[in-house]
PDB file of C-alpha atoms in Angstrom:
ATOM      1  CA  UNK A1368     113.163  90.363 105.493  1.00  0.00           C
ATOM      2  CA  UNK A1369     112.038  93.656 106.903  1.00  0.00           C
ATOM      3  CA  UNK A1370     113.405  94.418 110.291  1.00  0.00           C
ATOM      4  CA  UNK A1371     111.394  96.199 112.701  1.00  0.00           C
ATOM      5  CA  UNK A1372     112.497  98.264 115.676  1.00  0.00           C
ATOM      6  CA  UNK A1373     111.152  99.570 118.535  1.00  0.00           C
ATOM      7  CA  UNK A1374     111.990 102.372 121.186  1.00  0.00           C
ATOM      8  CA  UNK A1375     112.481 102.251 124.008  1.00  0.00           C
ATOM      9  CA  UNK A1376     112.391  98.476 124.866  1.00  0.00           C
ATOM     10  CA  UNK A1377     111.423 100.123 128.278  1.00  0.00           C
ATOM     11  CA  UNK A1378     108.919 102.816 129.722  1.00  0.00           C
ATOM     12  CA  UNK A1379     108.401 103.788 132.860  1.00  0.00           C
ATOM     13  CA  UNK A1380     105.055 106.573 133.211  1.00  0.00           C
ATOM     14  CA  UNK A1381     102.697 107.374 135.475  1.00  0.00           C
ATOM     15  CA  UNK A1382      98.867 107.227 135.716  1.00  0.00           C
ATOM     16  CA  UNK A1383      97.789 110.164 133.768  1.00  0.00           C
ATOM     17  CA  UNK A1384     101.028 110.148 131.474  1.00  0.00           C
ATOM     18  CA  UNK A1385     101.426 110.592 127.900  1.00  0.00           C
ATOM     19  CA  UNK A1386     103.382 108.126 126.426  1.00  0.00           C
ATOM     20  CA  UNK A1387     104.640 107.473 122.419  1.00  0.00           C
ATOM     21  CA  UNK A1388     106.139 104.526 121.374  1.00  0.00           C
ATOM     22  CA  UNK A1389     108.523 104.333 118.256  1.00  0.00           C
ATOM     23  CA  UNK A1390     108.513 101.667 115.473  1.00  0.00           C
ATOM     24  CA  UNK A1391     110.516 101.982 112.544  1.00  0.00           C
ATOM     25  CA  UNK A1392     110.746  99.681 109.623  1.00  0.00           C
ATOM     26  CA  UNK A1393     114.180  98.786 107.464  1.00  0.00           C
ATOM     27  CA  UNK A1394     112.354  99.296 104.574  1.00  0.00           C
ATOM     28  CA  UNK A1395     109.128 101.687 103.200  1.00  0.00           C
ATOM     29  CA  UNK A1396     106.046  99.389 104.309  1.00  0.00           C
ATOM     30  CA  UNK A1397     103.887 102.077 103.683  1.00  0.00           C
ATOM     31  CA  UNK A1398     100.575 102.152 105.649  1.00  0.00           C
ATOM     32  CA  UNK A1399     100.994  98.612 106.559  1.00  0.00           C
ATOM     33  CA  UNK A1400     101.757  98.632 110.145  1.00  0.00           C
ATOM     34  CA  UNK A1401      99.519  97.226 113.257  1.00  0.00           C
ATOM     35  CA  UNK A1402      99.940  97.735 116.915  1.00  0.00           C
ATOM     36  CA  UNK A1403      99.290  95.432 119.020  1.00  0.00           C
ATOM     37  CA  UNK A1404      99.024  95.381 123.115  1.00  0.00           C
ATOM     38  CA  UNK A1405      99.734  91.921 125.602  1.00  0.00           C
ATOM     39  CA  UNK A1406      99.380  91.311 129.126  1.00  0.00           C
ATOM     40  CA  UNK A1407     101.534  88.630 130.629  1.00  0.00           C
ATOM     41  CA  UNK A1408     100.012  85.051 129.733  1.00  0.00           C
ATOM     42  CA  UNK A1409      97.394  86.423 127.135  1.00  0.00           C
ATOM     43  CA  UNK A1410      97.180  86.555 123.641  1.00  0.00           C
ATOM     44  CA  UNK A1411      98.000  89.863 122.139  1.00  0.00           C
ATOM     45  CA  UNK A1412      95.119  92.244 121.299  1.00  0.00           C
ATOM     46  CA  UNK A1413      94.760  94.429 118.027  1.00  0.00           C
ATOM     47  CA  UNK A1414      95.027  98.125 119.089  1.00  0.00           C
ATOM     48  CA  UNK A1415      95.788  99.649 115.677  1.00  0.00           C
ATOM     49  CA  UNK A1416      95.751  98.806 111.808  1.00  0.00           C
ATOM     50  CA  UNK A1417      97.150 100.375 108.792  1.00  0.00           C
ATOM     51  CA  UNK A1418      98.959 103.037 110.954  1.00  0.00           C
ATOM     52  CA  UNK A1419      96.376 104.628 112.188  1.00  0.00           C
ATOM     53  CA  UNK A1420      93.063 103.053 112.119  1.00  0.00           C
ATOM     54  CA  UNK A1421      91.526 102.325 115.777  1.00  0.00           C
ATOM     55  CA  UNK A1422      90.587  98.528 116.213  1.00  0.00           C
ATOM     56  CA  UNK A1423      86.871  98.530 117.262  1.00  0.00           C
ATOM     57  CA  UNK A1424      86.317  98.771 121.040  1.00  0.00           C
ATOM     58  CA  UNK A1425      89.593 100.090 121.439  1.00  0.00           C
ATOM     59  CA  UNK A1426      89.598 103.501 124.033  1.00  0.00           C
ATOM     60  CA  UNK A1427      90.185 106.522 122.070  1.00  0.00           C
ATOM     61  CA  UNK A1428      93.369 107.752 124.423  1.00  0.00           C
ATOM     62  CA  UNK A1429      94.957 105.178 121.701  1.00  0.00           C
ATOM     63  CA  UNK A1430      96.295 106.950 118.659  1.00  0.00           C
ATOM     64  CA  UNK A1431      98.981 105.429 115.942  1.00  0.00           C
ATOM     65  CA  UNK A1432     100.832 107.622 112.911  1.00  0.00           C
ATOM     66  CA  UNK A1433     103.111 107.394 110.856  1.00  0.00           C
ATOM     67  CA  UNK A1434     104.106 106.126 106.989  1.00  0.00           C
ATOM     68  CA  UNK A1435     106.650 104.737 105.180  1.00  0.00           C
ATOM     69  CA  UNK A1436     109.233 103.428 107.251  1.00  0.00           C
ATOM     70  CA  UNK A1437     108.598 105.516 110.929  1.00  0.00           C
ATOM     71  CA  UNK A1438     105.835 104.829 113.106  1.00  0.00           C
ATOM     72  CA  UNK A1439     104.389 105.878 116.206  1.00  0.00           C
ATOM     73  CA  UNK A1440     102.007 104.826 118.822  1.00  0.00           C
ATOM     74  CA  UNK A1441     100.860 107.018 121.351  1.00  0.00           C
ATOM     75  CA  UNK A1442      98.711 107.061 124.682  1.00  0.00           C
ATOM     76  CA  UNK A1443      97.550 110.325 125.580  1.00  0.00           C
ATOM     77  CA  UNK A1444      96.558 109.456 129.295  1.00  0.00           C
ATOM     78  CA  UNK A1445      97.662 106.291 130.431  1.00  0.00           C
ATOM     79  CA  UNK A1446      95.334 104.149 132.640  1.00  0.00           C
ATOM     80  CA  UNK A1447      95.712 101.662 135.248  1.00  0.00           C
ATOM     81  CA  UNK A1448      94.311  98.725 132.313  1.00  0.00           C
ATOM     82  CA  UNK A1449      97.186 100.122 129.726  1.00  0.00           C
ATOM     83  CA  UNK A1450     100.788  98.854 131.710  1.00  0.00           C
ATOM     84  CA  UNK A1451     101.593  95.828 129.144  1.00  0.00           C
ATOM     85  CA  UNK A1452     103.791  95.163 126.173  1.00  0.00           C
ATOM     86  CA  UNK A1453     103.149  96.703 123.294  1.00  0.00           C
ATOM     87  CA  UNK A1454     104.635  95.024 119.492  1.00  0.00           C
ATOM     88  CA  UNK A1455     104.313  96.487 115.809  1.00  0.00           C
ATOM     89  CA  UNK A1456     104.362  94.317 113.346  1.00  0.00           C
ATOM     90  CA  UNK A1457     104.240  94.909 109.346  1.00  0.00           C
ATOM     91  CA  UNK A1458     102.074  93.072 107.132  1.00  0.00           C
ATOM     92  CA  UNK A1459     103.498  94.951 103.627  1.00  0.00           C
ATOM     93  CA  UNK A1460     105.504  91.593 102.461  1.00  0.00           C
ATOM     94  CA  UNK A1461     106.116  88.171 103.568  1.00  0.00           C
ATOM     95  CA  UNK A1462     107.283  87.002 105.967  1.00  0.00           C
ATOM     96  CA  UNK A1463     105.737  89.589 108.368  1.00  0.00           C
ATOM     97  CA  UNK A1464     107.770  90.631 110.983  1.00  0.00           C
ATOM     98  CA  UNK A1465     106.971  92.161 114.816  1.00  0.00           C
ATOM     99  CA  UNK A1466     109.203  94.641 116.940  1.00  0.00           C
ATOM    100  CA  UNK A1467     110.664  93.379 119.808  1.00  0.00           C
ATOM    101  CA  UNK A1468     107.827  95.002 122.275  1.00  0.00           C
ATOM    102  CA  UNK A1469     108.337  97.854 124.086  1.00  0.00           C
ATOM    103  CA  UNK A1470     107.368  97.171 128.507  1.00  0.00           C
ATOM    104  CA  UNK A1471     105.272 100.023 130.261  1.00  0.00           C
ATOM    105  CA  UNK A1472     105.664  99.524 133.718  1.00  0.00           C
ATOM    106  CA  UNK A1473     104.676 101.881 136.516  1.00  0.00           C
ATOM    107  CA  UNK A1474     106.617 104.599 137.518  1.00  0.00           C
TER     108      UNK A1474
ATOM    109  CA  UNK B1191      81.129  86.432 118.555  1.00  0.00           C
ATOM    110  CA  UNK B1192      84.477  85.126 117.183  1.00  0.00           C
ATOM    111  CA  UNK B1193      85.935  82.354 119.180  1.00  0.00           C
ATOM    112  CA  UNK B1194      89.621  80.323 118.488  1.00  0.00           C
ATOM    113  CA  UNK B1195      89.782  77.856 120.976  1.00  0.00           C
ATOM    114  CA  UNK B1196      93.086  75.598 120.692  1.00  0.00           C
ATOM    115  CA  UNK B1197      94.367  72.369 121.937  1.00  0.00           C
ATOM    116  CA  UNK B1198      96.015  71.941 125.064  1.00  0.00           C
ATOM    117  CA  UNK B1199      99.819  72.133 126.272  1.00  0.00           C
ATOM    118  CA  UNK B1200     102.193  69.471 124.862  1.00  0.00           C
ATOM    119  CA  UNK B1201     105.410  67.983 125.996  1.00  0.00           C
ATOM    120  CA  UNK B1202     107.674  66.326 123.524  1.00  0.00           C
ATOM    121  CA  UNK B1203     110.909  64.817 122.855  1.00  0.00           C
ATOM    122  CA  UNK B1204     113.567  66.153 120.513  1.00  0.00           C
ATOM    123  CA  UNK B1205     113.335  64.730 117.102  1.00  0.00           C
ATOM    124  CA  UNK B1206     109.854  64.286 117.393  1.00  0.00           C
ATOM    125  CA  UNK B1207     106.440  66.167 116.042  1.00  0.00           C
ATOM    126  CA  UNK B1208     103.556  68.130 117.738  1.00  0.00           C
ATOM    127  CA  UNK B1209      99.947  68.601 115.943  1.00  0.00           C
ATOM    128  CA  UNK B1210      98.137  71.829 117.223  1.00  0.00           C
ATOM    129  CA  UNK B1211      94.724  72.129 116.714  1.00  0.00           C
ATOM    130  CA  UNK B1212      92.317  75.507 116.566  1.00  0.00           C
ATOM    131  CA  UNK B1213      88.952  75.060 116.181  1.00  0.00           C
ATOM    132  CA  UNK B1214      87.171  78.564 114.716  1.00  0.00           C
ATOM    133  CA  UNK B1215      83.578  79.792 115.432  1.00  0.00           C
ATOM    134  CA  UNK B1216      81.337  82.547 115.423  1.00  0.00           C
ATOM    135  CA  UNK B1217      82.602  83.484 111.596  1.00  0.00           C
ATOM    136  CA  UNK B1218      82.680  81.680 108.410  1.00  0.00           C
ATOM    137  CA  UNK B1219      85.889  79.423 108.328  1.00  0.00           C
ATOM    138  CA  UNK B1220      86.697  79.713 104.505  1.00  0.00           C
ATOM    139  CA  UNK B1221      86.198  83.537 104.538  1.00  0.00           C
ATOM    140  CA  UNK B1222      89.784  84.043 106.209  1.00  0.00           C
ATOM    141  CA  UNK B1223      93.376  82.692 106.327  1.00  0.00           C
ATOM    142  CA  UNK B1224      94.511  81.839 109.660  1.00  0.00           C
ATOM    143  CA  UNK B1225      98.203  82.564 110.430  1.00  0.00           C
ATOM    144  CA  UNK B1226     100.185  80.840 112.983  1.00  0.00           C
ATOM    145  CA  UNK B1227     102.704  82.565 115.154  1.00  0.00           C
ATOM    146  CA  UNK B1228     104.882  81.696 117.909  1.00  0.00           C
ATOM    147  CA  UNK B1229     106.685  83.416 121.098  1.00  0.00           C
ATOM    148  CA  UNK B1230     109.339  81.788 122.800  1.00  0.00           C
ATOM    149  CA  UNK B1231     109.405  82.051 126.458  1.00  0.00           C
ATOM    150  CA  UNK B1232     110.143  86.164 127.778  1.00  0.00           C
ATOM    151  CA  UNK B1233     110.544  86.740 123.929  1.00  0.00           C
ATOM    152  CA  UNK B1234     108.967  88.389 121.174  1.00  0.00           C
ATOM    153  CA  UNK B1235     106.399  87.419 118.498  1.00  0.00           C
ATOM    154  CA  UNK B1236     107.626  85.281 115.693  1.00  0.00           C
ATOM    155  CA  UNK B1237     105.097  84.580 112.511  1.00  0.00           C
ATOM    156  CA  UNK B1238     105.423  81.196 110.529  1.00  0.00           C
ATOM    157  CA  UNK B1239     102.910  81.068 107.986  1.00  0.00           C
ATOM    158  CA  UNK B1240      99.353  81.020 106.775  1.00  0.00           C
ATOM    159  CA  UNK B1241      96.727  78.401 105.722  1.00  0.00           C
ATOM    160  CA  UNK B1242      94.128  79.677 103.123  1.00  0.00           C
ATOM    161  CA  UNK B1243      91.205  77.513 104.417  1.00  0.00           C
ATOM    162  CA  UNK B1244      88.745  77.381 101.133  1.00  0.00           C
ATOM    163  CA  UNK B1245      91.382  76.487  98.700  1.00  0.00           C
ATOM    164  CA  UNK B1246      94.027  74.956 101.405  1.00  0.00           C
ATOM    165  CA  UNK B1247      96.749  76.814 100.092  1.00  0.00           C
ATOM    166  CA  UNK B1248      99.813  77.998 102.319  1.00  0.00           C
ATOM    167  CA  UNK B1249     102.433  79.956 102.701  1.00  0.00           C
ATOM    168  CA  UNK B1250     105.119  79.203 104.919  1.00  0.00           C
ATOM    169  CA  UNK B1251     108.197  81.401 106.629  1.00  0.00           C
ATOM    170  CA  UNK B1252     111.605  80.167 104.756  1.00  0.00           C
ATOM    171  CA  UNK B1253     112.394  79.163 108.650  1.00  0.00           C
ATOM    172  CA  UNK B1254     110.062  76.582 108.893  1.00  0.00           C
ATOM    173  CA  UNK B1255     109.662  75.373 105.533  1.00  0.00           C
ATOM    174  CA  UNK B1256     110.307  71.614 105.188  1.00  0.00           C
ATOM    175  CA  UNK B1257     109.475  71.488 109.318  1.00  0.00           C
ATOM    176  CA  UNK B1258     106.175  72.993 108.719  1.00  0.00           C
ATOM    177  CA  UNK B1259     102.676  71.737 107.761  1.00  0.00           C
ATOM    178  CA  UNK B1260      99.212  74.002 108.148  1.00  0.00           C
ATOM    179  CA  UNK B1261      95.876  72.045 106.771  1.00  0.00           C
ATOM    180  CA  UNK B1262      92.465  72.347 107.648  1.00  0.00           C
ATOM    181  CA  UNK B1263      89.505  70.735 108.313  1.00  0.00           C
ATOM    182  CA  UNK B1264      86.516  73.031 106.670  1.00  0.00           C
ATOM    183  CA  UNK B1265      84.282  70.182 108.012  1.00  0.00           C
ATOM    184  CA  UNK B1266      84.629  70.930 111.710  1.00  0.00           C
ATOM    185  CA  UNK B1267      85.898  74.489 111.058  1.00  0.00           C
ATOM    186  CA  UNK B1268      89.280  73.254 112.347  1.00  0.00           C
ATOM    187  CA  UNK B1269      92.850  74.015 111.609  1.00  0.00           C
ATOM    188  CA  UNK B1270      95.790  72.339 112.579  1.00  0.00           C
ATOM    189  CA  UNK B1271      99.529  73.373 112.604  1.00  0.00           C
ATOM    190  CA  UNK B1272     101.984  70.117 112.724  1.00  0.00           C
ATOM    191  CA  UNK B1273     106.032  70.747 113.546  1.00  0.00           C
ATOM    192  CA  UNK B1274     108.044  68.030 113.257  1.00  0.00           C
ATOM    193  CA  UNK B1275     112.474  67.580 114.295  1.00  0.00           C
ATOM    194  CA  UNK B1276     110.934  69.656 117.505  1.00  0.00           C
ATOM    195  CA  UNK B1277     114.267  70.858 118.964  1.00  0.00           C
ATOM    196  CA  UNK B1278     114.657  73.084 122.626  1.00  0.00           C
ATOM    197  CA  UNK B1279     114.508  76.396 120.898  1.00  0.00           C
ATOM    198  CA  UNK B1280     110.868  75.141 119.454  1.00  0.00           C
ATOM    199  CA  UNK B1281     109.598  75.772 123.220  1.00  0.00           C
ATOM    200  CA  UNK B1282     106.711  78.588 122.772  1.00  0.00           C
ATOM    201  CA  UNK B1283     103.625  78.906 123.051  1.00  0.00           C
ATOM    202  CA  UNK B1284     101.750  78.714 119.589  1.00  0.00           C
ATOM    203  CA  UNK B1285      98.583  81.007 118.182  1.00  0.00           C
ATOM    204  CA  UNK B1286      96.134  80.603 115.380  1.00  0.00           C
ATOM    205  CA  UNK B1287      94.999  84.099 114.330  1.00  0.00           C
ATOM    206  CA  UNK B1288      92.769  85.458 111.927  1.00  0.00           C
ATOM    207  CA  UNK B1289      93.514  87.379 109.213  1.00  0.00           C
ATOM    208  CA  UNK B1290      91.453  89.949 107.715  1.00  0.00           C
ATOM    209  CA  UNK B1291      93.654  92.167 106.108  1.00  0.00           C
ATOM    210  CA  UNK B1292      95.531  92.436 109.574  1.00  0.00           C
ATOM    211  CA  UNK B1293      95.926  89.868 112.339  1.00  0.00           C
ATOM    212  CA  UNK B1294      92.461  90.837 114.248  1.00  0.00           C
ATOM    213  CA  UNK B1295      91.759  88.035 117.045  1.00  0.00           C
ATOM    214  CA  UNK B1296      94.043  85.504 118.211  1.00  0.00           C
ATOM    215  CA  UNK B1297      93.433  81.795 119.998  1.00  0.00           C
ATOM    216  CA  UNK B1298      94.209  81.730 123.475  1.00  0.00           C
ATOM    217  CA  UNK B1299      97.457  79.680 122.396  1.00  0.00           C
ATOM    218  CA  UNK B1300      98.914  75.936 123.021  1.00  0.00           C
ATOM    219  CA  UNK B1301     102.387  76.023 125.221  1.00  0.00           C
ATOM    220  CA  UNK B1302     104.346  72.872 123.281  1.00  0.00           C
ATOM    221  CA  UNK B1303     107.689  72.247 125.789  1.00  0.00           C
ATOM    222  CA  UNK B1304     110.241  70.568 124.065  1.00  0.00           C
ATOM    223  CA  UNK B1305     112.577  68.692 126.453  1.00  0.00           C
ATOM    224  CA  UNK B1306     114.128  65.196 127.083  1.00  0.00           C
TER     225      UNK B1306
END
């Protein structure tokens, strides 16, 4: 199975912060890696697929990169509506596998 | 728009099964797979499989296999995820999502509690 992990498990930011988020994969999954975002008793949300491509409706202060086995998900100005967990998750081979989740939490 | 809408919370026994339901609209039912995944309570995400809808094929995670059953209904636009032995560490809530190419909208998930 490919293992996925994420840093920090923890963030703490500010309003107005940029933040990145790191995911990196035990193997290559090339492209194949989604971001997704959850607030406490919802279902996650698609933010991101294959790396880098913007789920519609998603703000553009959202940005993912990344290939092969390092990945990284950024928010250029964090907002009030973005402090949530956030979990990768590859979909290059079965079974697919998600981070642990990585907590922003106000500073 | 897309809508999963799935059954309510269960409580059950150990040793015994649970049948979760999803019921998909605002798409066409056969056009994608539907994954299930689970998360434990505080924990993370944990995927166990897929139903293919139009031919009914699956694919299960080694974890659940032999515990495990995904079918569908293409009838009523319905699938349904049945685990059976349900032990403690089964407590989770449990989500049908879509899959088209990447896991793009989710159900609003079933919390199954699994306690004597």
């Amino acid at each position: 199975d490919i293992q996925m992990t994420q840093s920090p498990s923890t963030l703490s930011a500010s309003v107005g912060d940029r933040v990145a988020i790191t995911c990196r994969a035990s193997q290559s999954i090339t492209n194949y890696l989604a971001w997704y975002q959850q607030k406490p008793g919802k279902a996650p949300n698609l933010l991101i697929y294959e790396a880098s491509s913007l789920d519609s409706g998603v703000p553009s202060r959202f940005s993912g990169s990344g290939s092969g086995t390092e990945f990284t998900l950024t928010i250029s100005s964090l907002q009030p509506d973005d402090f949530a967990t956030y979990y990768c998750q590859q979909y290059n081979s079965y079974p697919w596998t998600f981070g642990q989740g990585t907590k922003v939490e106000i500073k | 728009q897309v809508q999963l809408v799935q059954s309510g919370a269960e409580l059950k026994k150990p040793g015994a099964s649970v049948k979760v339901s999803c019921k998909a609209s605002g798409y066409i039912f056969i056009d994608s797979y539907l994954h299930w995944v689970r998360q434990a309570p505080g924990q993370g995400l944990e995927w166990m499989g897929w139903i293919n809808p139009d031919s009914g094929g699956t694919n299960y995670a080694q974890k659940f296999q032999g515990r495990v059953t995904m079918t569908t209904d293409t009838s009523i636009s319905t699938a349904y995820m049945e685990l059976s032995r349900l032990r403690s560490n089964d407590t989770a809530v449990y989500y049908c999502v879509r899959d088209v190419e990447v896991l793009d909208f989710w159900g609003q998930g079933t919390l199954v509690t699994v306690s004597s």
